[in-house]
Amino acid sequence: MSWLLAVAVLLSMLLMGDTHAVPEMDPYKILGVTRAASQAEIKKVYKRLAKEWHPDKNKHPGAEEMFIKITKSYEILSNEDKRNNYDRYGQTEDTQPYGSSHYGHRHDAFYFEESFFNFPYGSKNQRDFADSKYILHFNQYVNDVVPNSYRRPYLIKITSDWCFSCIHIEPVWKEVVQEMESLGVGIGVVDVGYERRLANHLGAHRTPSILGIVNGRVTFFHYAVAKEHLRQFVEDLLPLRLVEQITDANYQQLLNSWHELNKPHVFLFDQVPGVPLLYKLTAFAYRDYLQFGYVDQGLSETTNLQKKFNINSYAPTMLVFKENAQKPADIIQAKGMKKQIIDEFMANNKFLLVPRLVNQKLFDELCPVKQFHRRRKYCVLLLTGDEEPFASGNQEFFSFASTNTKEVVRFAYVYKRLQQPLCDILMQKQDNGQSPTQVVILERRNAAGKAFFKPVTAWNGSEEDKQRLLDELEQLKKDPSILTHDAMLPELNNEFASVFLIRWIYAFSDYLSEVIDDILHNNWREMMPLLSLIFSALFILFGTVVIQAFSDSSEDNQTKTKAKDGTRAENGSPRAGGAPSRAPKKNFVEVTELTDITYTSNLVKLRPGQMNVVLLLTDTSKNVLLSKFAKEVYSFTGSLTLHFSFLNIDKHSQWMVALLDSSQDAAQIAADDIDGGNHKTDYTGYVLALNGHKKYFCLFKPVYTGEDLDSKTSEEERMASGVRSKSGYREEHPTRKSNRARSISILQIHHKLDRLGLWMERLLEGTLPRYYITAWPEVDTIAPAK
């Protein structure tokens, strides 16, 4: 019986284990590498597979899924901690349930590192489970976050492994994230250990940090991490003048401005004294389509307004006004309005009943290009004027359009004075003379501008015009081929272009307030680029004035001296010894060091047509290589398109590696650089020609001339000591032996640039291979400890 009991217990344990089992993937099999593969091999295989299975290049139905598996496998194997965890326990982060222990179902066992050293941030997986949903990468930030920040703000946390200060803000952060995400705020987390490039791009140099992004602009949070402070921080990120305060005195004027603004108005009635954050976020997202106002029901100045529209004081109410300022076009009322309900309400009321076509973007949305036969969209356009004689006809057209119930027809109008090219094309097909106003039915066929249309009637708002238009619409429903005319439509003029100046002034004022805020909070690290720019401009201005003053005085002295010498020569007085009156100016090559301060101006923002020739050196080889570099490039200094710099790889050791990795031909360059695959490449003596504008570089690698350095050194020593006796030479031989070893090392470094002159000639001829990159890598501002 005992063995039967043991078998039953074993089966029950296996069944319990199966209930916790999760389908796992083998990253080694997916990448096709062995468990003993090095990081270099894994990286090489990943680059090849990612390029092969990228959804943009591989049209296989399973390409996207395979690409995701390849990326996840590389994330596991490229991180030593994750790789060790998988090798020991066969588990990845995807196979561990949220809130479970580090080792899954083995949580009942005792593990020293988990029990005794159980820090919340010591175990990265616990942090990753909470933040994995919001982890940001550099490409994701550039392609998604920055464009979306023009429609909603983003709140981003900067963290890192073993960040014990992050433990204190984590509860508040989770609570704020839960609230802000429900309101529509974007959330992001940047791990400095894995995304140093993104952290440097954002200007975050310490952890923990919290920052906000709106309209592509980064703003840092400087106050104590509290829920109220973070909520206020998000509100301050939004631009001013998003929502107007509505009272009995100004509501009528605002509602009557629909014609000038070409937008509906949205009024929110609520008991809250301030504008709710959800409403501000909605106004920011739909500011290009709607004008927003807020009515505080607790104020006595809004009593008449509430009575006029019969507003219920027990629940928030939202009204939409279009052409009719006396009656709302739509209404919504609910306690605790949710974001999804508000978004749907706004999307259904983005346009007026009969909007005016004021730019190409609005034209594309109101009259979209035909995609399928069942998704035809027709536009009924009134080509009219904005003068007083056209007012009655325009009003009759608005009344006719308000009774339209067909979803496939959209009514709009244009002013001929402001959109003359479009009106000329649509009205030139008429049989009779041109009339002041015209109604045209239009269908767009492609994005290039091709459209089919038919002029319907000369419009003056009479009943005959309305009946003729109605008959044409009924016939269009049965036979779309009645649109007999075709044309290529021009792009619409932007009638609100003058408003951009006001927007620029507002944006500049917001930026100025941000700068002042940074100065008040002593955020000097983030302010360093701006301060550097200001001091550089002042230094250049001051230096130019001083140099100009000295040069003017020296030129005057030289002119006087030349005149005096010329007079003496004419009188027959020779110059002493035939020597010139002054010594010639010393020629030199200006070589600038690339640092975190000069990097942007000398490379990233280099003007089109300019190139920077950069020498890579170390502290020990600096003097020798710079001297040789100046001799080799001296004959090319007459070119105004070339700049010469050097980069100390002792201070910026990772820059060259990051540059080669980001190149499209990284595999080819790496194969040429690596000797046997086991030695670290020495980049001393390498020369790069960097084109900052077109983002490519040409590479010069040191080539030895093959000279016998030992024999040459011995011959030079014998020549130098030829005047001495043999005994003297033997006596000084030990000292010269050590000097010769030192000279050999110097000569080896010296000969690294022997072929640089030939390479420079090919550079100017344009025959060198070019290696293109997506973006220039950042220069580390902290030198490694020596």
PDB file of N, CA and C in Angstrom, residues 20 22-27 71-87 89-104 121-135 137 161 191 194:
ATOM      1  N   HIS A  20       0.467  24.506 -13.863  1.00  0.00           N
ATOM      2  CA  HIS A  20       1.247  25.753 -13.864  1.00  0.00           C
ATOM      3  C   HIS A  20       2.105  25.908 -15.113  1.00  0.00           C
ATOM      4  N   VAL A  22       3.419  26.589 -18.721  1.00  0.00           N
ATOM      5  CA  VAL A  22       3.078  27.585 -19.729  1.00  0.00           C
ATOM      6  C   VAL A  22       3.888  27.264 -20.984  1.00  0.00           C
ATOM      7  N   PRO A  23       3.285  27.296 -22.149  1.00  0.00           N
ATOM      8  CA  PRO A  23       4.037  27.041 -23.363  1.00  0.00           C
ATOM      9  C   PRO A  23       5.216  27.997 -23.477  1.00  0.00           C
ATOM     10  N   GLU A  24       6.407  27.433 -23.595  1.00  0.00           N
ATOM     11  CA  GLU A  24       7.612  28.240 -23.630  1.00  0.00           C
ATOM     12  C   GLU A  24       8.277  28.153 -25.002  1.00  0.00           C
ATOM     13  N   MET A  25       9.057  29.157 -25.318  1.00  0.00           N
ATOM     14  CA  MET A  25       9.825  29.133 -26.558  1.00  0.00           C
ATOM     15  C   MET A  25      11.294  28.990 -26.205  1.00  0.00           C
ATOM     16  N   ASP A  26      12.036  28.372 -27.096  1.00  0.00           N
ATOM     17  CA  ASP A  26      13.463  28.166 -26.906  1.00  0.00           C
ATOM     18  C   ASP A  26      14.203  29.212 -27.718  1.00  0.00           C
ATOM     19  N   PRO A  27      14.776  30.219 -27.074  1.00  0.00           N
ATOM     20  CA  PRO A  27      15.450  31.275 -27.845  1.00  0.00           C
ATOM     21  C   PRO A  27      16.648  30.769 -28.621  1.00  0.00           C
ATOM     22  N   THR A  71      13.107  38.873 -31.978  1.00  0.00           N
ATOM     23  CA  THR A  71      13.436  40.013 -31.115  1.00  0.00           C
ATOM     24  C   THR A  71      13.411  39.619 -29.642  1.00  0.00           C
ATOM     25  N   LYS A  72      12.370  38.874 -29.220  1.00  0.00           N
ATOM     26  CA  LYS A  72      12.297  38.437 -27.818  1.00  0.00           C
ATOM     27  C   LYS A  72      13.442  37.498 -27.468  1.00  0.00           C
ATOM     28  N   SER A  73      13.789  36.602 -28.391  1.00  0.00           N
ATOM     29  CA  SER A  73      14.898  35.682 -28.130  1.00  0.00           C
ATOM     30  C   SER A  73      16.201  36.436 -27.956  1.00  0.00           C
ATOM     31  N   TYR A  74      16.415  37.457 -28.775  1.00  0.00           N
ATOM     32  CA  TYR A  74      17.645  38.242 -28.646  1.00  0.00           C
ATOM     33  C   TYR A  74      17.656  39.039 -27.344  1.00  0.00           C
ATOM     34  N   GLU A  75      16.497  39.549 -26.919  1.00  0.00           N
ATOM     35  CA  GLU A  75      16.435  40.263 -25.644  1.00  0.00           C
ATOM     36  C   GLU A  75      16.814  39.360 -24.484  1.00  0.00           C
ATOM     37  N   ILE A  76      16.458  38.091 -24.564  1.00  0.00           N
ATOM     38  CA  ILE A  76      16.786  37.149 -23.481  1.00  0.00           C
ATOM     39  C   ILE A  76      18.265  36.806 -23.504  1.00  0.00           C
ATOM     40  N   LEU A  77      18.785  36.430 -24.688  1.00  0.00           N
ATOM     41  CA  LEU A  77      20.164  35.938 -24.756  1.00  0.00           C
ATOM     42  C   LEU A  77      21.192  37.058 -24.704  1.00  0.00           C
ATOM     43  N   SER A  78      20.834  38.274 -25.053  1.00  0.00           N
ATOM     44  CA  SER A  78      21.793  39.375 -24.988  1.00  0.00           C
ATOM     45  C   SER A  78      21.963  39.914 -23.578  1.00  0.00           C
ATOM     46  N   ASN A  79      21.054  39.588 -22.665  1.00  0.00           N
ATOM     47  CA  ASN A  79      21.143  40.006 -21.268  1.00  0.00           C
ATOM     48  C   ASN A  79      21.613  38.817 -20.438  1.00  0.00           C
ATOM     49  N   GLU A  80      22.739  38.987 -19.780  1.00  0.00           N
ATOM     50  CA  GLU A  80      23.346  37.851 -19.068  1.00  0.00           C
ATOM     51  C   GLU A  80      22.449  37.329 -17.955  1.00  0.00           C
ATOM     52  N   ASP A  81      21.774  38.236 -17.225  1.00  0.00           N
ATOM     53  CA  ASP A  81      20.913  37.786 -16.135  1.00  0.00           C
ATOM     54  C   ASP A  81      19.736  36.974 -16.671  1.00  0.00           C
ATOM     55  N   LYS A  82      19.097  37.457 -17.721  1.00  0.00           N
ATOM     56  CA  LYS A  82      17.967  36.724 -18.297  1.00  0.00           C
ATOM     57  C   LYS A  82      18.424  35.408 -18.911  1.00  0.00           C
ATOM     58  N   ARG A  83      19.600  35.439 -19.502  1.00  0.00           N
ATOM     59  CA  ARG A  83      20.106  34.211 -20.120  1.00  0.00           C
ATOM     60  C   ARG A  83      20.437  33.170 -19.069  1.00  0.00           C
ATOM     61  N   ASN A  84      21.065  33.595 -17.966  1.00  0.00           N
ATOM     62  CA  ASN A  84      21.368  32.653 -16.884  1.00  0.00           C
ATOM     63  C   ASN A  84      20.094  32.101 -16.265  1.00  0.00           C
ATOM     64  N   ASN A  85      19.090  32.942 -16.100  1.00  0.00           N
ATOM     65  CA  ASN A  85      17.815  32.480 -15.546  1.00  0.00           C
ATOM     66  C   ASN A  85      17.168  31.438 -16.456  1.00  0.00           C
ATOM     67  N   TYR A  86      17.264  31.650 -17.779  1.00  0.00           N
ATOM     68  CA  TYR A  86      16.690  30.673 -18.701  1.00  0.00           C
ATOM     69  C   TYR A  86      17.502  29.381 -18.698  1.00  0.00           C
ATOM     70  N   ASP A  87      18.846  29.505 -18.649  1.00  0.00           N
ATOM     71  CA  ASP A  87      19.679  28.296 -18.649  1.00  0.00           C
ATOM     72  C   ASP A  87      19.473  27.462 -17.395  1.00  0.00           C
ATOM     73  N   TYR A  89      16.689  27.609 -15.164  1.00  0.00           N
ATOM     74  CA  TYR A  89      15.319  27.221 -14.835  1.00  0.00           C
ATOM     75  C   TYR A  89      14.413  27.071 -16.053  1.00  0.00           C
ATOM     76  N   GLY A  90      14.928  27.437 -17.253  1.00  0.00           N
ATOM     77  CA  GLY A  90      14.121  27.283 -18.450  1.00  0.00           C
ATOM     78  C   GLY A  90      12.926  28.202 -18.505  1.00  0.00           C
ATOM     79  N   GLN A  91      13.042  29.344 -17.847  1.00  0.00           N
ATOM     80  CA  GLN A  91      11.915  30.267 -17.781  1.00  0.00           C
ATOM     81  C   GLN A  91      12.324  31.629 -18.322  1.00  0.00           C
ATOM     82  N   THR A  92      11.347  32.275 -18.960  1.00  0.00           N
ATOM     83  CA  THR A  92      11.489  33.660 -19.404  1.00  0.00           C
ATOM     84  C   THR A  92      10.463  34.499 -18.681  1.00  0.00           C
ATOM     85  N   GLU A  93      10.523  35.807 -18.897  1.00  0.00           N
ATOM     86  CA  GLU A  93       9.555  36.691 -18.222  1.00  0.00           C
ATOM     87  C   GLU A  93       8.136  36.419 -18.676  1.00  0.00           C
ATOM     88  N   ASP A  94       7.973  35.976 -19.950  1.00  0.00           N
ATOM     89  CA  ASP A  94       6.630  35.712 -20.458  1.00  0.00           C
ATOM     90  C   ASP A  94       6.013  34.477 -19.838  1.00  0.00           C
ATOM     91  N   THR A  95       6.826  33.583 -19.277  1.00  0.00           N
ATOM     92  CA  THR A  95       6.295  32.352 -18.697  1.00  0.00           C
ATOM     93  C   THR A  95       6.035  32.470 -17.217  1.00  0.00           C
ATOM     94  N   GLN A  96       6.293  33.648 -16.590  1.00  0.00           N
ATOM     95  CA  GLN A  96       6.081  33.838 -15.160  1.00  0.00           C
ATOM     96  C   GLN A  96       4.860  34.703 -14.928  1.00  0.00           C
ATOM     97  N   PRO A  97       3.893  34.243 -14.136  1.00  0.00           N
ATOM     98  CA  PRO A  97       2.700  35.048 -13.878  1.00  0.00           C
ATOM     99  C   PRO A  97       3.035  36.269 -13.036  1.00  0.00           C
ATOM    100  N   TYR A  98       2.264  37.338 -13.236  1.00  0.00           N
ATOM    101  CA  TYR A  98       2.491  38.576 -12.484  1.00  0.00           C
ATOM    102  C   TYR A  98       2.276  38.335 -10.997  1.00  0.00           C
ATOM    103  N   GLY A  99       3.222  38.811 -10.220  1.00  0.00           N
ATOM    104  CA  GLY A  99       3.123  38.683  -8.781  1.00  0.00           C
ATOM    105  C   GLY A  99       3.745  37.414  -8.248  1.00  0.00           C
ATOM    106  N   SER A 100       4.194  36.500  -9.131  1.00  0.00           N
ATOM    107  CA  SER A 100       4.821  35.269  -8.658  1.00  0.00           C
ATOM    108  C   SER A 100       6.249  35.550  -8.275  1.00  0.00           C
ATOM    109  N   SER A 101       6.901  34.565  -7.700  1.00  0.00           N
ATOM    110  CA  SER A 101       8.274  34.743  -7.260  1.00  0.00           C
ATOM    111  C   SER A 101       9.203  34.654  -8.458  1.00  0.00           C
ATOM    112  N   HIS A 102      10.465  34.879  -8.201  1.00  0.00           N
ATOM    113  CA  HIS A 102      11.462  34.922  -9.264  1.00  0.00           C
ATOM    114  C   HIS A 102      11.616  33.580  -9.945  1.00  0.00           C
ATOM    115  N   TYR A 103      11.329  32.491  -9.239  1.00  0.00           N
ATOM    116  CA  TYR A 103      11.542  31.155  -9.786  1.00  0.00           C
ATOM    117  C   TYR A 103      10.247  30.399  -9.931  1.00  0.00           C
ATOM    118  N   GLY A 104       9.174  31.059 -10.236  1.00  0.00           N
ATOM    119  CA  GLY A 104       7.917  30.408 -10.596  1.00  0.00           C
ATOM    120  C   GLY A 104       7.358  29.583  -9.468  1.00  0.00           C
ATOM    121  N   TYR A 121      14.101  46.171  -6.121  1.00  0.00           N
ATOM    122  CA  TYR A 121      14.726  46.451  -7.408  1.00  0.00           C
ATOM    123  C   TYR A 121      15.946  45.588  -7.640  1.00  0.00           C
ATOM    124  N   GLY A 122      16.302  44.777  -6.674  1.00  0.00           N
ATOM    125  CA  GLY A 122      17.368  43.836  -6.909  1.00  0.00           C
ATOM    126  C   GLY A 122      16.938  42.767  -7.872  1.00  0.00           C
ATOM    127  N   SER A 123      15.682  42.375  -7.844  1.00  0.00           N
ATOM    128  CA  SER A 123      15.128  41.434  -8.801  1.00  0.00           C
ATOM    129  C   SER A 123      14.517  42.217  -9.941  1.00  0.00           C
ATOM    130  N   LYS A 124      15.184  42.216 -11.079  1.00  0.00           N
ATOM    131  CA  LYS A 124      14.735  43.052 -12.187  1.00  0.00           C
ATOM    132  C   LYS A 124      13.408  42.586 -12.736  1.00  0.00           C
ATOM    133  N   ASN A 125      13.131  41.270 -12.619  1.00  0.00           N
ATOM    134  CA  ASN A 125      11.893  40.769 -13.211  1.00  0.00           C
ATOM    135  C   ASN A 125      10.668  41.336 -12.514  1.00  0.00           C
ATOM    136  N   GLN A 126      10.731  41.562 -11.219  1.00  0.00           N
ATOM    137  CA  GLN A 126       9.584  42.147 -10.526  1.00  0.00           C
ATOM    138  C   GLN A 126       9.312  43.557 -11.043  1.00  0.00           C
ATOM    139  N   ARG A 127      10.352  44.343 -11.299  1.00  0.00           N
ATOM    140  CA  ARG A 127      10.174  45.671 -11.838  1.00  0.00           C
ATOM    141  C   ARG A 127       9.679  45.614 -13.273  1.00  0.00           C
ATOM    142  N   ASP A 128      10.210  44.609 -14.043  1.00  0.00           N
ATOM    143  CA  ASP A 128       9.832  44.512 -15.446  1.00  0.00           C
ATOM    144  C   ASP A 128       8.371  44.137 -15.611  1.00  0.00           C
ATOM    145  N   PHE A 129       7.838  43.287 -14.706  1.00  0.00           N
ATOM    146  CA  PHE A 129       6.439  42.906 -14.809  1.00  0.00           C
ATOM    147  C   PHE A 129       5.536  44.135 -14.682  1.00  0.00           C
ATOM    148  N   ALA A 130       5.882  45.055 -13.828  1.00  0.00           N
ATOM    149  CA  ALA A 130       5.043  46.241 -13.628  1.00  0.00           C
ATOM    150  C   ALA A 130       5.202  47.242 -14.762  1.00  0.00           C
ATOM    151  N   ASP A 131       6.418  47.339 -15.335  1.00  0.00           N
ATOM    152  CA  ASP A 131       6.697  48.384 -16.306  1.00  0.00           C
ATOM    153  C   ASP A 131       6.848  47.886 -17.736  1.00  0.00           C
ATOM    154  N   SER A 132       6.795  46.568 -17.946  1.00  0.00           N
ATOM    155  CA  SER A 132       7.033  46.048 -19.295  1.00  0.00           C
ATOM    156  C   SER A 132       6.035  46.589 -20.299  1.00  0.00           C
ATOM    157  N   LYS A 133       4.848  46.906 -19.849  1.00  0.00           N
ATOM    158  CA  LYS A 133       3.817  47.440 -20.739  1.00  0.00           C
ATOM    159  C   LYS A 133       4.186  48.819 -21.264  1.00  0.00           C
ATOM    160  N   TYR A 134       5.017  49.561 -20.508  1.00  0.00           N
ATOM    161  CA  TYR A 134       5.315  50.955 -20.854  1.00  0.00           C
ATOM    162  C   TYR A 134       6.766  51.166 -21.271  1.00  0.00           C
ATOM    163  N   ILE A 135       7.581  50.103 -21.375  1.00  0.00           N
ATOM    164  CA  ILE A 135       8.988  50.254 -21.725  1.00  0.00           C
ATOM    165  C   ILE A 135       9.117  50.904 -23.100  1.00  0.00           C
ATOM    166  N   HIS A 137      11.660  52.215 -26.305  1.00  0.00           N
ATOM    167  CA  HIS A 137      12.924  52.119 -27.014  1.00  0.00           C
ATOM    168  C   HIS A 137      13.099  53.368 -27.877  1.00  0.00           C
ATOM    169  N   ASP A 161      18.431  49.697 -13.071  1.00  0.00           N
ATOM    170  CA  ASP A 161      18.575  48.583 -12.148  1.00  0.00           C
ATOM    171  C   ASP A 161      19.309  49.026 -10.878  1.00  0.00           C
ATOM    172  N   ASP A 191      14.536  52.512 -19.242  1.00  0.00           N
ATOM    173  CA  ASP A 191      15.558  51.880 -18.412  1.00  0.00           C
ATOM    174  C   ASP A 191      16.916  52.341 -18.925  1.00  0.00           C
ATOM    175  N   TYR A 194      19.448  49.798 -20.389  1.00  0.00           N
ATOM    176  CA  TYR A 194      19.220  49.221 -21.706  1.00  0.00           C
ATOM    177  C   TYR A 194      19.013  50.289 -22.778  1.00  0.00           C
TER     178      TYR A 194
END
